[in-house]
mmCIF file of C-alpha atoms in Angstrom:
data_model
loop_
_atom_site.group_PDB
_atom_site.id
_atom_site.type_symbol
_atom_site.label_atom_id
_atom_site.label_comp_id
_atom_site.label_asym_id
_atom_site.label_seq_id
_atom_site.Cartn_x
_atom_site.Cartn_y
_atom_site.Cartn_z
ATOM 1 C CA UNK A 69 91.027 101.043 132.358
ATOM 2 C CA UNK A 70 88.196 99.069 130.782
ATOM 3 C CA UNK A 71 88.250 97.606 127.290
ATOM 4 C CA UNK A 72 85.680 100.220 126.270
ATOM 5 C CA UNK A 73 88.004 103.030 127.345
ATOM 6 C CA UNK A 74 90.887 101.417 125.471
ATOM 7 C CA UNK A 75 88.732 101.026 122.372
ATOM 8 C CA UNK A 76 87.609 104.652 122.586
ATOM 9 C CA UNK A 77 91.212 105.861 123.065
ATOM 10 C CA UNK A 78 92.318 103.819 120.050
ATOM 11 C CA UNK A 79 89.599 105.359 117.870
ATOM 12 C CA UNK A 80 90.467 108.866 119.035
ATOM 13 C CA UNK A 81 94.148 108.221 118.237
ATOM 14 C CA UNK A 82 93.237 106.868 114.807
ATOM 15 C CA UNK A 83 90.994 109.865 114.104
ATOM 16 C CA UNK A 84 93.670 112.367 115.166
ATOM 17 C CA UNK A 85 96.283 110.651 112.991
ATOM 18 C CA UNK A 86 93.924 110.509 110.021
ATOM 19 C CA UNK A 87 92.779 114.118 110.278
ATOM 20 C CA UNK A 88 96.022 115.767 111.359
ATOM 21 C CA UNK A 89 98.207 113.524 109.233
ATOM 22 C CA UNK A 90 96.239 114.172 106.062
ATOM 23 C CA UNK A 91 97.788 112.514 103.031
ATOM 24 C CA UNK A 92 101.169 111.763 104.585
ATOM 25 C CA UNK A 93 103.996 113.126 106.643
ATOM 26 C CA UNK A 94 105.323 116.611 106.274
ATOM 27 C CA UNK A 95 109.093 116.500 106.361
ATOM 28 C CA UNK A 96 110.108 119.608 108.241
ATOM 29 C CA UNK A 97 108.132 122.024 106.061
ATOM 30 C CA UNK A 98 106.686 124.934 108.020
ATOM 31 C CA UNK A 99 104.440 127.804 107.069
ATOM 32 C CA UNK A 100 102.353 128.482 103.982
ATOM 33 C CA UNK A 101 104.903 127.108 101.497
ATOM 34 C CA UNK A 102 105.038 123.811 103.369
ATOM 35 C CA UNK A 103 101.259 123.535 103.512
ATOM 36 C CA UNK A 104 101.023 124.279 99.776
ATOM 37 C CA UNK A 105 103.578 121.576 98.918
ATOM 38 C CA UNK A 106 101.754 119.152 101.205
ATOM 39 C CA UNK A 107 98.402 119.892 99.516
ATOM 40 C CA UNK A 108 99.982 119.402 96.082
ATOM 41 C CA UNK A 109 101.404 116.028 97.119
ATOM 42 C CA UNK A 110 97.892 114.978 98.145
ATOM 43 C CA UNK A 111 96.656 115.989 94.696
ATOM 44 C CA UNK A 112 99.439 113.932 93.110
ATOM 45 C CA UNK A 113 98.502 110.985 95.345
ATOM 46 C CA UNK A 114 94.886 111.279 94.210
ATOM 47 C CA UNK A 115 96.120 111.292 90.605
ATOM 48 C CA UNK A 116 98.164 108.156 91.272
ATOM 49 C CA UNK A 117 95.270 106.340 92.965
ATOM 50 C CA UNK A 118 92.908 107.234 90.109
ATOM 51 C CA UNK A 119 95.324 105.992 87.442
ATOM 52 C CA UNK A 120 96.334 102.854 89.403
ATOM 53 C CA UNK A 121 93.151 101.739 91.197
ATOM 54 C CA UNK A 122 94.283 98.143 91.767
ATOM 55 C CA UNK A 123 97.458 98.983 93.680
ATOM 56 C CA UNK A 124 98.106 99.681 97.351
ATOM 57 C CA UNK A 125 100.400 102.573 98.228
ATOM 58 C CA UNK A 126 103.124 101.382 100.588
ATOM 59 C CA UNK A 127 105.225 104.526 101.034
ATOM 60 C CA UNK A 128 105.641 107.953 99.488
ATOM 61 C CA UNK A 129 107.676 111.101 99.917
ATOM 62 C CA UNK A 130 108.101 114.392 98.089
ATOM 63 C CA UNK A 131 110.959 116.512 96.730
ATOM 64 C CA UNK A 132 111.790 118.506 93.598
ATOM 65 C CA UNK A 133 113.479 115.733 91.613
ATOM 66 C CA UNK A 134 113.767 117.307 88.156
ATOM 67 C CA UNK A 135 114.974 120.759 89.291
ATOM 68 C CA UNK A 136 111.972 122.692 87.966
ATOM 69 C CA UNK A 137 110.920 124.306 91.254
ATOM 70 C CA UNK A 138 107.886 122.022 91.712
ATOM 71 C CA UNK A 139 107.617 119.214 94.239
ATOM 72 C CA UNK A 140 107.427 115.709 92.754
ATOM 73 C CA UNK A 141 106.216 112.529 94.426
ATOM 74 C CA UNK A 142 108.036 109.203 94.860
ATOM 75 C CA UNK A 143 105.465 106.412 95.277
ATOM 76 C CA UNK A 144 106.107 102.795 96.288
ATOM 77 C CA UNK A 145 103.158 100.503 95.768
ATOM 78 C CA UNK A 146 102.208 96.840 96.092
ATOM 79 C CA UNK A 147 101.448 94.965 92.874
ATOM 80 C CA UNK A 148 101.029 91.556 94.528
ATOM 81 C CA UNK A 149 101.837 89.814 97.796
ATOM 82 C CA UNK A 150 105.468 89.366 96.736
ATOM 83 C CA UNK A 151 106.046 92.321 94.385
ATOM 84 C CA UNK A 152 106.369 96.056 95.068
ATOM 85 C CA UNK A 153 107.110 98.690 92.448
ATOM 86 C CA UNK A 154 108.071 102.359 92.503
ATOM 87 C CA UNK A 155 107.703 105.344 90.197
ATOM 88 C CA UNK A 156 107.819 109.116 90.437
ATOM 89 C CA UNK A 157 104.882 111.401 89.686
ATOM 90 C CA UNK A 158 106.377 114.567 88.188
ATOM 91 C CA UNK A 159 104.501 117.847 88.543
ATOM 92 C CA UNK A 160 104.860 119.506 85.136
ATOM 93 C CA UNK A 161 102.861 122.586 86.123
ATOM 94 C CA UNK A 162 99.263 121.902 85.178
ATOM 95 C CA UNK A 163 99.647 118.206 84.452
ATOM 96 C CA UNK A 164 101.361 115.155 85.904
ATOM 97 C CA UNK A 165 103.725 112.713 84.246
ATOM 98 C CA UNK A 166 104.579 109.304 85.661
ATOM 99 C CA UNK A 167 108.046 107.890 85.151
ATOM 100 C CA UNK A 168 108.819 104.301 84.299
ATOM 101 C CA UNK A 169 108.321 101.855 87.140
ATOM 102 C CA UNK A 170 111.144 99.972 88.849
ATOM 103 C CA UNK A 171 111.142 97.214 91.491
ATOM 104 C CA UNK A 172 110.877 98.434 95.093
ATOM 105 C CA UNK A 173 111.806 96.757 98.394
ATOM 106 C CA UNK A 174 109.266 94.440 99.984
ATOM 107 C CA UNK A 175 109.554 95.728 103.574
ATOM 108 C CA UNK A 176 111.244 98.342 105.768
ATOM 109 C CA UNK A 177 111.305 100.810 102.863
ATOM 110 C CA UNK A 178 113.241 104.055 103.279
ATOM 111 C CA UNK A 179 113.407 107.010 100.868
ATOM 112 C CA UNK A 180 116.198 109.559 101.421
ATOM 113 C CA UNK A 181 116.816 112.612 99.245
ATOM 114 C CA UNK A 182 120.503 113.483 98.777
ATOM 115 C CA UNK A 183 122.392 115.755 96.411
ATOM 116 C CA UNK A 184 125.126 113.173 95.878
ATOM 117 C CA UNK A 185 127.022 114.769 92.996
ATOM 118 C CA UNK A 186 126.603 118.395 94.089
ATOM 119 C CA UNK A 187 124.595 119.444 91.025
ATOM 120 C CA UNK A 188 120.940 119.253 89.945
ATOM 121 C CA UNK A 189 118.808 117.266 89.749
ATOM 122 C CA UNK A 190 118.430 115.794 93.238
ATOM 123 C CA UNK A 191 119.225 112.097 93.652
ATOM 124 C CA UNK A 192 117.395 109.827 96.053
ATOM 125 C CA UNK A 193 118.298 106.625 97.842
ATOM 126 C CA UNK A 194 115.864 103.768 98.284
ATOM 127 C CA UNK A 195 116.615 100.984 100.712
ATOM 128 C CA UNK A 196 114.705 98.105 102.179
ATOM 129 C CA UNK A 197 114.411 94.387 102.748
ATOM 130 C CA UNK A 198 112.765 91.178 101.692
ATOM 131 C CA UNK A 199 113.092 88.593 104.425
ATOM 132 C CA UNK A 200 116.739 88.735 105.552
ATOM 133 C CA UNK A 201 117.962 90.263 102.259
ATOM 134 C CA UNK A 202 118.856 93.965 102.323
ATOM 135 C CA UNK A 203 119.376 96.267 99.364
ATOM 136 C CA UNK A 204 119.713 99.883 98.302
ATOM 137 C CA UNK A 205 119.844 101.883 95.092
ATOM 138 C CA UNK A 206 120.493 105.487 94.093
ATOM 139 C CA UNK A 207 118.095 106.999 91.552
ATOM 140 C CA UNK A 208 117.843 110.221 89.564
ATOM 141 C CA UNK A 209 115.329 111.628 87.081
ATOM 142 C CA UNK A 210 116.838 112.066 83.609
ATOM 143 C CA UNK A 211 114.624 113.180 80.706
ATOM 144 C CA UNK A 212 111.515 112.340 82.778
ATOM 145 C CA UNK A 213 112.725 108.776 83.340
ATOM 146 C CA UNK A 214 113.705 107.095 86.604
ATOM 147 C CA UNK A 215 117.353 106.023 86.231
ATOM 148 C CA UNK A 216 119.089 103.564 88.587
ATOM 149 C CA UNK A 217 122.591 105.041 89.042
ATOM 150 C CA UNK A 218 123.974 102.293 91.259
ATOM 151 C CA UNK A 219 123.013 100.012 94.102
ATOM 152 C CA UNK A 220 123.589 96.773 95.910
ATOM 153 C CA UNK A 221 121.276 93.857 96.633
ATOM 154 C CA UNK A 222 118.099 95.346 95.156
ATOM 155 C CA UNK A 223 117.489 92.264 93.037
ATOM 156 C CA UNK A 224 117.232 90.254 96.282
ATOM 157 C CA UNK A 225 115.004 92.615 98.276
ATOM 158 C CA UNK A 226 112.513 93.595 95.582
#
């Protein structure tokens, strides 16, 4: 295979990922409801980018975090070479509200949604690294604010 063929294959792969992938990953959502939630997350991402033009989005995922039946968006973003932050964009039905920001891991970021206490609203776990330091924290939305319930090592990995 020539370098030209490799280059062409790389561009085709990039194009397919960009077009098919859209604004991010769908997480097991199928059918019209899944496509609608996915489109709404893209709208929330556009809102975030417009209101924070000097940041770089590192990772995002979506879930109903305030138990109102609408999908919300967790966004991790880079503030500087050494500092990442996170906030949630809440869909309030016609408008968006951004929670307070909290430090986010520098690398290997993971967002997992878990109903830890068995009652609404949904909690989520954030984990990641900075160098060899590893940390995690459990968050929940309370009164439209991002609340750190508990964690370990986040001060070292954020």
